[in-house]
CSV table of C-alpha atoms in Angstrom, one decimal:
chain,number,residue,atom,x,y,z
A,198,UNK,CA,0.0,0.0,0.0
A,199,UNK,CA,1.6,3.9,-1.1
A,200,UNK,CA,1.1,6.4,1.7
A,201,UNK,CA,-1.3,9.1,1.0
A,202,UNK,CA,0.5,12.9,1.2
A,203,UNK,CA,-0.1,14.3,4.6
A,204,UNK,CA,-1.9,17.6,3.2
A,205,UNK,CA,-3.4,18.8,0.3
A,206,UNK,CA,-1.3,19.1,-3.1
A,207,UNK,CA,-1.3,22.3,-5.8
A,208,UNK,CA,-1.2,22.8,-9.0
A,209,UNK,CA,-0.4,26.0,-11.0
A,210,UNK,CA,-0.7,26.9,-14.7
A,211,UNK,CA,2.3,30.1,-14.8
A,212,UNK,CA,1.8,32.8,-17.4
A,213,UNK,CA,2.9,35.9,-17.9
A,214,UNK,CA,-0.2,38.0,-16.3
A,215,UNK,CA,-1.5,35.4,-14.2
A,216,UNK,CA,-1.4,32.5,-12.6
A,217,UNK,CA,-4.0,30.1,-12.1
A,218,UNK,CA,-4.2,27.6,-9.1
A,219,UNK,CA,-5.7,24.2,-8.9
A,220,UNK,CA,-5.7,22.3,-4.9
A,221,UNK,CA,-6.6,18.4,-4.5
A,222,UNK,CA,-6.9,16.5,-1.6
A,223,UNK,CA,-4.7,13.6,-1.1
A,224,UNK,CA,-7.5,11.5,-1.8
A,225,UNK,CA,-7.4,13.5,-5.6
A,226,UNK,CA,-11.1,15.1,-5.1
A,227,UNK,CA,-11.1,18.5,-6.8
A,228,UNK,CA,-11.5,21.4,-3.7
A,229,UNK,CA,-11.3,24.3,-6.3
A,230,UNK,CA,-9.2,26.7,-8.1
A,231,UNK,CA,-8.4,30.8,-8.2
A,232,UNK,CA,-6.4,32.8,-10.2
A,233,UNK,CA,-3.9,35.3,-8.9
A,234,UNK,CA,-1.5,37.9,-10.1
A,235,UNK,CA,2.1,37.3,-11.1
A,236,UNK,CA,3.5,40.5,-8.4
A,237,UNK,CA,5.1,39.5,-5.3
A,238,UNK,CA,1.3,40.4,-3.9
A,239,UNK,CA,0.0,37.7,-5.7
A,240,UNK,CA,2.6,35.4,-4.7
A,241,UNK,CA,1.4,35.6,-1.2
A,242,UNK,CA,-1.6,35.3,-1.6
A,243,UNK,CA,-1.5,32.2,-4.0
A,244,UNK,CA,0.2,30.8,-0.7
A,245,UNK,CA,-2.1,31.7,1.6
A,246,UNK,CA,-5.1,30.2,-0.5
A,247,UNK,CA,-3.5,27.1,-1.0
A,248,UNK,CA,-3.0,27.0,3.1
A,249,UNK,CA,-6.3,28.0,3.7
A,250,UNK,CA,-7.6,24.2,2.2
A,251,UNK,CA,-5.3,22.7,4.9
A,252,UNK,CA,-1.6,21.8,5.4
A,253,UNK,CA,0.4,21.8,2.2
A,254,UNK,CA,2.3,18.8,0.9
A,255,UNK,CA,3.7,19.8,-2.2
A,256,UNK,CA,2.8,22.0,-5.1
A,257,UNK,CA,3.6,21.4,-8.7
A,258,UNK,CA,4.4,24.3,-10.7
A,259,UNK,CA,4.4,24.3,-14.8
A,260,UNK,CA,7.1,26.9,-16.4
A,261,UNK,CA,8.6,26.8,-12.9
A,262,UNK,CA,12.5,27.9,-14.9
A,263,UNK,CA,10.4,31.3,-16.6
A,264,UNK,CA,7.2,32.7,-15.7
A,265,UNK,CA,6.7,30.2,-12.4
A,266,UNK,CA,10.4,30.6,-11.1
A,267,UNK,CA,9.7,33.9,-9.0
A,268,UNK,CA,6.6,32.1,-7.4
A,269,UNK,CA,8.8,29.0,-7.0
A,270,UNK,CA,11.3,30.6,-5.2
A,271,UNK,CA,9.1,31.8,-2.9
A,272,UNK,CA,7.0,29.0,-2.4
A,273,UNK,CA,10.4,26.7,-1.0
A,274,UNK,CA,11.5,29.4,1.2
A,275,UNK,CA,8.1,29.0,2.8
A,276,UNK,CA,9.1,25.4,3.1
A,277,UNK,CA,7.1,24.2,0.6
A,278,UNK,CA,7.9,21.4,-1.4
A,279,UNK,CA,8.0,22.5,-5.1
A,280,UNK,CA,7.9,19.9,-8.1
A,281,UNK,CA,8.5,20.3,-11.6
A,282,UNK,CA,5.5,20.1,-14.2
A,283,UNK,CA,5.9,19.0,-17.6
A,284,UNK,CA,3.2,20.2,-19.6
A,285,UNK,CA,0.0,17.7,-20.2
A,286,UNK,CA,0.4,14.8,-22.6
A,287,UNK,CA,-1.3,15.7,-25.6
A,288,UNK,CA,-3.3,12.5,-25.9
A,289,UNK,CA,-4.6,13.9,-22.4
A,290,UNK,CA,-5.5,17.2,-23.9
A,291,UNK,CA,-7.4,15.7,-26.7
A,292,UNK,CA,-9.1,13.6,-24.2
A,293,UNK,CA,-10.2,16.6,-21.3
A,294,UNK,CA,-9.7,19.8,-23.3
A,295,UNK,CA,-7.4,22.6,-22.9
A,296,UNK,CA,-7.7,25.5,-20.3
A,297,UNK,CA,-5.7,27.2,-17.6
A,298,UNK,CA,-8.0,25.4,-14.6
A,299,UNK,CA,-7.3,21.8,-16.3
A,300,UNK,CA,-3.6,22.4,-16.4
A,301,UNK,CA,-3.1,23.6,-13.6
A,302,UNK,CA,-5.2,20.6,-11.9
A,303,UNK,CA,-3.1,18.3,-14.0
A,304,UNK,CA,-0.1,19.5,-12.4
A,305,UNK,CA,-1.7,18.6,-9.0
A,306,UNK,CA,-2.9,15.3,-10.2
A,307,UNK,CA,0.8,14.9,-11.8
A,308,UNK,CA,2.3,15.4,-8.7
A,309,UNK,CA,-0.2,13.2,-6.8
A,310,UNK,CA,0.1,10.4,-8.9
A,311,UNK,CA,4.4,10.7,-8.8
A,312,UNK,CA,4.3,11.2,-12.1
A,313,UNK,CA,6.7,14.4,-12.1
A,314,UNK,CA,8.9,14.0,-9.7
A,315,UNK,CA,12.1,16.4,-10.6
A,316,UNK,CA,12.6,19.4,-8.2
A,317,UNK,CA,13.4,22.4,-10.3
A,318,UNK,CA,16.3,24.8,-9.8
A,319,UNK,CA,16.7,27.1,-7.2
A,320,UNK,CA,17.6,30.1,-9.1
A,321,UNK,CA,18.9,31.7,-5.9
A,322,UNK,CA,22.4,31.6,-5.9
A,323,UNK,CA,26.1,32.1,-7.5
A,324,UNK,CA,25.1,29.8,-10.7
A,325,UNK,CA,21.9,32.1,-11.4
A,326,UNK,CA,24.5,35.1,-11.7
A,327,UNK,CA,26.7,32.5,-14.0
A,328,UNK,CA,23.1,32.1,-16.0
A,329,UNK,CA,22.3,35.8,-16.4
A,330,UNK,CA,25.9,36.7,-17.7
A,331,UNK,CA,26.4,33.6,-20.0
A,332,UNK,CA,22.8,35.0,-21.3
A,333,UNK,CA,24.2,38.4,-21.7
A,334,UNK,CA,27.5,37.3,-23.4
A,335,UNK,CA,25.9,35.0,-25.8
A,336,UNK,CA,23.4,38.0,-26.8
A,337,UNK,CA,26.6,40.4,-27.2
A,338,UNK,CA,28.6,37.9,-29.1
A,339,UNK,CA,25.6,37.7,-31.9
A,340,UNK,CA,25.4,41.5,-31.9
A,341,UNK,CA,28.7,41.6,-32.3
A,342,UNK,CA,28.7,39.1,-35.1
A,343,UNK,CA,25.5,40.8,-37.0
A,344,UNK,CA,27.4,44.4,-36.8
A,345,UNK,CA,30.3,42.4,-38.4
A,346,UNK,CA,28.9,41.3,-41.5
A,347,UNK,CA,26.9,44.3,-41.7
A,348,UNK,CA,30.3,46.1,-41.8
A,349,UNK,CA,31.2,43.7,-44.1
A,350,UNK,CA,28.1,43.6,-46.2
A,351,UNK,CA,28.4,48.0,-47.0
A,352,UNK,CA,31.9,47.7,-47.9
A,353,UNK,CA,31.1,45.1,-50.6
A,354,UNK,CA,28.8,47.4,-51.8
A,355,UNK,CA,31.1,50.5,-51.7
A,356,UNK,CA,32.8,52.3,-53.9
A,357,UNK,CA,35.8,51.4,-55.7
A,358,UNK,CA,38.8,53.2,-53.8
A,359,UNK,CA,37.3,52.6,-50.4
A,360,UNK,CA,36.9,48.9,-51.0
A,361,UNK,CA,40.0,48.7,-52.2
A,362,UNK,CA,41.5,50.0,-49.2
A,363,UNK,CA,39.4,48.0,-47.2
A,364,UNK,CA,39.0,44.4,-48.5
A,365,UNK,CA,41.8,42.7,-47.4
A,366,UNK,CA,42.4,43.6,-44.2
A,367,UNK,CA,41.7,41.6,-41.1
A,368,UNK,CA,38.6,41.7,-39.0
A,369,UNK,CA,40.6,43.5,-36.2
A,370,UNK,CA,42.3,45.8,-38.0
A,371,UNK,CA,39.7,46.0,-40.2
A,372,UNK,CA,37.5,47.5,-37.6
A,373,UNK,CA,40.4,49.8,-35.7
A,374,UNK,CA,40.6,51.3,-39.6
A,375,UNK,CA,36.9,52.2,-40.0
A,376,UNK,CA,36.8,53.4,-36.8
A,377,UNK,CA,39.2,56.0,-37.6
A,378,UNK,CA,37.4,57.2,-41.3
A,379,UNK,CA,37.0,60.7,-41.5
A,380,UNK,CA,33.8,61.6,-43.5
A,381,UNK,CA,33.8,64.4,-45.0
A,382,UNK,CA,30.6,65.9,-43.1
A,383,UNK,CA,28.6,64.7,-40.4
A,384,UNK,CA,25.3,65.7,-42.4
A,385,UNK,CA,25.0,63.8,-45.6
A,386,UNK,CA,22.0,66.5,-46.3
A,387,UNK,CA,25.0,69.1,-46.4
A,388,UNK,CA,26.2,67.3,-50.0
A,389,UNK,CA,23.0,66.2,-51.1
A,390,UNK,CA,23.9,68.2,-54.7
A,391,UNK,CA,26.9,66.2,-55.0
A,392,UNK,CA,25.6,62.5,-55.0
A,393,UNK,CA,29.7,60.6,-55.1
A,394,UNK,CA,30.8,63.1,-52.1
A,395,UNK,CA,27.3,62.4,-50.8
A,396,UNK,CA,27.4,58.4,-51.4
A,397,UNK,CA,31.0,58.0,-49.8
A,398,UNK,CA,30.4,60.5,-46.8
A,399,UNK,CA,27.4,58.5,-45.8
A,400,UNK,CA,29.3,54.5,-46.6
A,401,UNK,CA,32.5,56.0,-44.0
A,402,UNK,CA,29.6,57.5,-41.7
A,403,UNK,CA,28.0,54.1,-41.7
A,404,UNK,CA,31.2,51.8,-41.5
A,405,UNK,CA,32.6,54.3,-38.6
A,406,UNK,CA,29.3,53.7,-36.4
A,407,UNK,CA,29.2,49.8,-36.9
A,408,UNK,CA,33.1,49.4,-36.1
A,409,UNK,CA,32.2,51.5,-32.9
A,410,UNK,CA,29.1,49.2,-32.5
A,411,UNK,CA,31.6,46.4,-32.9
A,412,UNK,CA,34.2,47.6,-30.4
A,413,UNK,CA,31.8,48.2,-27.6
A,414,UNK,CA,30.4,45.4,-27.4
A,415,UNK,CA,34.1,43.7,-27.8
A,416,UNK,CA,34.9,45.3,-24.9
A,417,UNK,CA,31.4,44.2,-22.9
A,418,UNK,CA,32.1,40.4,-23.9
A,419,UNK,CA,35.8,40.3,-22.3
A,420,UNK,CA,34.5,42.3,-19.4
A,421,UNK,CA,31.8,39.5,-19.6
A,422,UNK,CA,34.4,37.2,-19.7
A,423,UNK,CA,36.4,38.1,-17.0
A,424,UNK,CA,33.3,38.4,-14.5
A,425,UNK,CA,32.3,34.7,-15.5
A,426,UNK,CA,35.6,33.6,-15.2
A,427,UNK,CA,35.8,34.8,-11.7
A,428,UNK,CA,32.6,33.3,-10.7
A,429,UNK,CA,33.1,29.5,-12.0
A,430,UNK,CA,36.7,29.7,-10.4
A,431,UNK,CA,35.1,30.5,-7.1
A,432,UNK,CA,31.8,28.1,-7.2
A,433,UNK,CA,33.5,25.0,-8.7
A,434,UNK,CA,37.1,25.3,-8.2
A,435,UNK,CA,37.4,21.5,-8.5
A,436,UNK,CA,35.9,21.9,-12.0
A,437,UNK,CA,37.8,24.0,-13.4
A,438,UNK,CA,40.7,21.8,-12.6
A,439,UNK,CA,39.4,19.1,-15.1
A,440,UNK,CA,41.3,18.7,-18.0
A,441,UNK,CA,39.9,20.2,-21.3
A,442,UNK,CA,37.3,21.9,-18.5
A,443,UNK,CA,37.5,25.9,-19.1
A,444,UNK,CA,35.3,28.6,-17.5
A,445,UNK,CA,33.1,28.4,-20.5
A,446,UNK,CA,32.8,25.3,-20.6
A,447,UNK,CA,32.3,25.0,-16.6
A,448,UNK,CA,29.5,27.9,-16.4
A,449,UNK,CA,27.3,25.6,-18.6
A,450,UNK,CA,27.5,22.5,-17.0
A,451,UNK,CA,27.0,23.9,-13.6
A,452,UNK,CA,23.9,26.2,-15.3
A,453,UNK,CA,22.9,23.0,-15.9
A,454,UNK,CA,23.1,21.7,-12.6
A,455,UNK,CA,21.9,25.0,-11.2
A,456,UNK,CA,22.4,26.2,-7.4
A,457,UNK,CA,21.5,23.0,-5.9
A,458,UNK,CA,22.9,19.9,-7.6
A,459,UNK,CA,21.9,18.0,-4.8
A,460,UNK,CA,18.3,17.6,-6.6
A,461,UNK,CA,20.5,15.2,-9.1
A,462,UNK,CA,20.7,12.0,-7.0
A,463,UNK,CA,23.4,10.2,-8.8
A,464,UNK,CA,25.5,10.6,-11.9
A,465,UNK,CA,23.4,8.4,-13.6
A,466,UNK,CA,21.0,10.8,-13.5
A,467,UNK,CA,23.2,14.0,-14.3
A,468,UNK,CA,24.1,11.8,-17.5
A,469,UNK,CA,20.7,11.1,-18.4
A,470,UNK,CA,20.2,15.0,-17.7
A,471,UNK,CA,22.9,16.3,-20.5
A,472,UNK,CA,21.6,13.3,-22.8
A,473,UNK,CA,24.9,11.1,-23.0
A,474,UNK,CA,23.0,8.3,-21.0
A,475,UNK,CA,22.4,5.3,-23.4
A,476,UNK,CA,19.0,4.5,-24.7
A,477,UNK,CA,18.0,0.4,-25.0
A,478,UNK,CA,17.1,-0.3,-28.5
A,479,UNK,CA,16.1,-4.3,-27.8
A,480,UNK,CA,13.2,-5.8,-29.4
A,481,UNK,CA,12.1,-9.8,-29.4
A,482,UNK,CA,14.9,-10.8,-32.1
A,483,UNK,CA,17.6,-8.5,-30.4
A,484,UNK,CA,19.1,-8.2,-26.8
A,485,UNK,CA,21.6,-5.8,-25.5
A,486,UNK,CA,21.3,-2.9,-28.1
A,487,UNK,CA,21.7,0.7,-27.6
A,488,UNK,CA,21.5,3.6,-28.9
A,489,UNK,CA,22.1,7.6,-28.7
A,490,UNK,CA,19.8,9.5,-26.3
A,491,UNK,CA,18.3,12.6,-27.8
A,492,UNK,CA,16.9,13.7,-25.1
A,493,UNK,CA,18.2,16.0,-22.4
A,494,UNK,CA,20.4,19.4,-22.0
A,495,UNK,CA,21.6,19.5,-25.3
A,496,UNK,CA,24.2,22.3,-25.0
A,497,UNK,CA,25.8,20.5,-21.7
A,498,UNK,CA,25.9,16.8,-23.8
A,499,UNK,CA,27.7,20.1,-26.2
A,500,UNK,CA,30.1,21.3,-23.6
A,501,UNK,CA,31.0,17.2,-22.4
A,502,UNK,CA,31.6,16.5,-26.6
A,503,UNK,CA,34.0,19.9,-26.2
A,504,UNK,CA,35.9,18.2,-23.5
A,505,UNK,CA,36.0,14.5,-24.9
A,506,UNK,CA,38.0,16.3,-28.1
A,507,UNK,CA,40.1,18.3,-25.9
A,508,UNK,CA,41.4,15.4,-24.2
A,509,UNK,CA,41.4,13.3,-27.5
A,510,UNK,CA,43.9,15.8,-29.1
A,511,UNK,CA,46.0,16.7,-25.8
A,512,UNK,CA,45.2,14.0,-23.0
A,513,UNK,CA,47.5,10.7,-22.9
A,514,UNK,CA,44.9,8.1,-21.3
A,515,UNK,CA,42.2,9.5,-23.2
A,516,UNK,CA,44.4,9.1,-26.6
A,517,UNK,CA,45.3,5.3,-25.0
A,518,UNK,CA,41.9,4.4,-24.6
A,519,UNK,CA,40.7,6.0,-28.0
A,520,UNK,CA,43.3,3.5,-29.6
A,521,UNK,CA,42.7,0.4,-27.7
A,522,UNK,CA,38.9,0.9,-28.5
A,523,UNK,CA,39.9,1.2,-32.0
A,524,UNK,CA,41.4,-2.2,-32.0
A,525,UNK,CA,38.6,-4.0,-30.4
A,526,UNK,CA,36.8,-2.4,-33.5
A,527,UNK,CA,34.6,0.7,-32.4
A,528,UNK,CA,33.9,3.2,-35.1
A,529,UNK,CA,35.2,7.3,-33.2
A,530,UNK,CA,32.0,7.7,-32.7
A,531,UNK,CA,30.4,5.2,-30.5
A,532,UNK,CA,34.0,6.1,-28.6
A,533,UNK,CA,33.5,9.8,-28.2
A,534,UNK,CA,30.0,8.5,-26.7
A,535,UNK,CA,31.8,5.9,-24.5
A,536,UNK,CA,34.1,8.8,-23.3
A,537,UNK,CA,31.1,11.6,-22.7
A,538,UNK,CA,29.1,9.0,-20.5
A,539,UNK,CA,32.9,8.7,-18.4
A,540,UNK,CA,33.8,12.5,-18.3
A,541,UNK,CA,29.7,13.3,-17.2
A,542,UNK,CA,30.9,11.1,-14.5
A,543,UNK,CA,33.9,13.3,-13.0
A,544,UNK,CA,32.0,16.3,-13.8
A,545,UNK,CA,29.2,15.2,-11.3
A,546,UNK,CA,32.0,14.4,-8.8
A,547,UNK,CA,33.5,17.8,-9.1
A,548,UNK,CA,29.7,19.9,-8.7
A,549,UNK,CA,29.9,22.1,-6.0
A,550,UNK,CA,29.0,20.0,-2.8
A,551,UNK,CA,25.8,20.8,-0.8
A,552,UNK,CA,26.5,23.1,2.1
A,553,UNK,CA,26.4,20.9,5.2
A,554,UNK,CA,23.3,21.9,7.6
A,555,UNK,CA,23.9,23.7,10.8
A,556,UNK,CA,22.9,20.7,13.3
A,557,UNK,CA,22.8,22.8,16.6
């Protein structure tokens, strides 16, 4: 016989605006449902509803790493227990219909029925400040890029001297030497009756405030850099020491940990997580076959493929074991996924440790 929770269980559908609430008992009767506002106002009293039906066992949030991860934050530092919601099957939503009351009662019902299980990220912590300035560095580096090969783009299109000048030049220099052009006005309207002096004044204009567009946000991304680099050294020192591990390369596996790798029970489960844990592919006629997951964190099962080539090209054992696996016939592929499945496991080793309780 399973033990029934010890208080009532909650659902919420998270959007943008609003929320909307769903409570069960542990017996899975429907006791009702409310919607709330997404403010801190509405965070408290989307708590105090749900405590009003009785004590509360657990509460299963869906969207709890966007719109629900305020609301989830503050719902475990009431103490409550927070789950993870996957959205609804969509045989299930073809069955019951679609609205923000039945979702957020099938997140209850999910949670009731252990269905979803996973406890979501804290958010609260020195890998949430990793998160928000890998997210800022990624967006800078495709600005950066974009104002590139817009620079680019113009002095295709430009006229004969200046492209000349500019062509073959490097992408550095390139950009130092159309951030020092010289138009001949600031105000193309100034030479609108002279249409070359006019053309040319407004292609340096334009070249001169990409390549300052370019620099800036150089600048932001090493400054970026540095800050990140900092903060991976000092949350997983141990990390950092793996070889072919850099801070780039830490900062997304421990975003994909997030603050409190303790919810991942074993490395088993942080492989499954970054997708490098193999699938069984057996049927009736076969026994014993895998295959590659597709499933899970794909830009960590990214950052563990980084590392695996890393040590293939400057790590001794890892070169050793590439060739002995040749011998025994392996194609380099089913041996870079032998060697991902290994390195996930001394990356979970190395997570930051859970800070011991206070006991007194």
């Amino acid at each position: 016989m399973t033990t029934e929770p010890s208080g009532v269980i909650g659902g919420v559908d998270t959007h943008k605006h609003s929320h909307r609430a769903a409570v069960i008992d542990p017996a899975g009767r429907f006791l009702g449902d409310r919607g709330f506002g997404t403010d801190s106002q509405g965070e408290v009293d989307l708590l105090a509803w749900l405590r009003s039906h009785g004590p509360v066992a657990a509460v299963g949030i869906e969207g709890s790493g966007s719109y629900g991860a305020s609301l989830a934050r503050r719902l475990a530092s009431a103490g409550v227990r927070v789950v993870e919601v996957n959205r609804p099957n969509r045989s299930a939503r073809r069955a019951n219909g679609k609205s923000d009351r039945l979702d957020a009662e099938q997140a209850a019902r999910s949670v009731l029925a252990k269905t979803s299980t996973a406890v979501p990220k804290s958010k609260s912590g020195p890998v949430e400040a990793i998160r928000a300035s890998r997210v800022t560095r990624s967006s800078a580096v495709k600005a950066r890029t974009q104002a590139f090969l817009t620079l680019h783009s113009i002095i295709i299109a430009s006229s004969g001297e200046l492209r000349d000048e500019l062509i073959g030049l490097t992408k550095r220099t390139l950009v130092k030497r159309c951030d020092a052009l010289e138009p001949d006005t600031a105000d193309p309207l100034e030479l609108v009756d002279q249409p070359d002096r006019l053309q040319l004044a407004a292609t340096k204009l334009a070249l001169r405030d990409l390549a300052r567009r370019w620099l800036a946000l150089d600048a932001e991304i090493k400054m970026l850099d540095r800050r990140i680099k900092r903060l991976v050294e000092h949350t997983a020192p141990d990390l950092v020491e793996l070889c072919g591990v850099g801070a780039e390369i830490a900062g997304q596996l421990l975003v994909t940990a997030g603050d409190n790798p303790e919810r991942i029970r074993t490395e088993a489960a942080f492989a499954k997580l970054c997708g490098v844990a193999p699938q069984p592919a057996s049927s009736g006629r076969t026994t014993g076959r895998h295959r590659l997951s597709r499933s899970g964190d794909r830009a960590a099962n990214s950052a563990l493929y980084m590392i695996v080539i890393t040590r293939i090209r400057h790590h001794q054992p890892t070169r050793a074991y590439l060739e002995r696996r040749t011998a025994e016939g392996l194609t380099k592929r089913e041996i870079i996924r032998c060697l991902k499945r290994y390195v996930a496991r001394e990356v979970f080793k190395a997570l930051p440790a859970k800070p011991a309780l206070d006991k007194t």
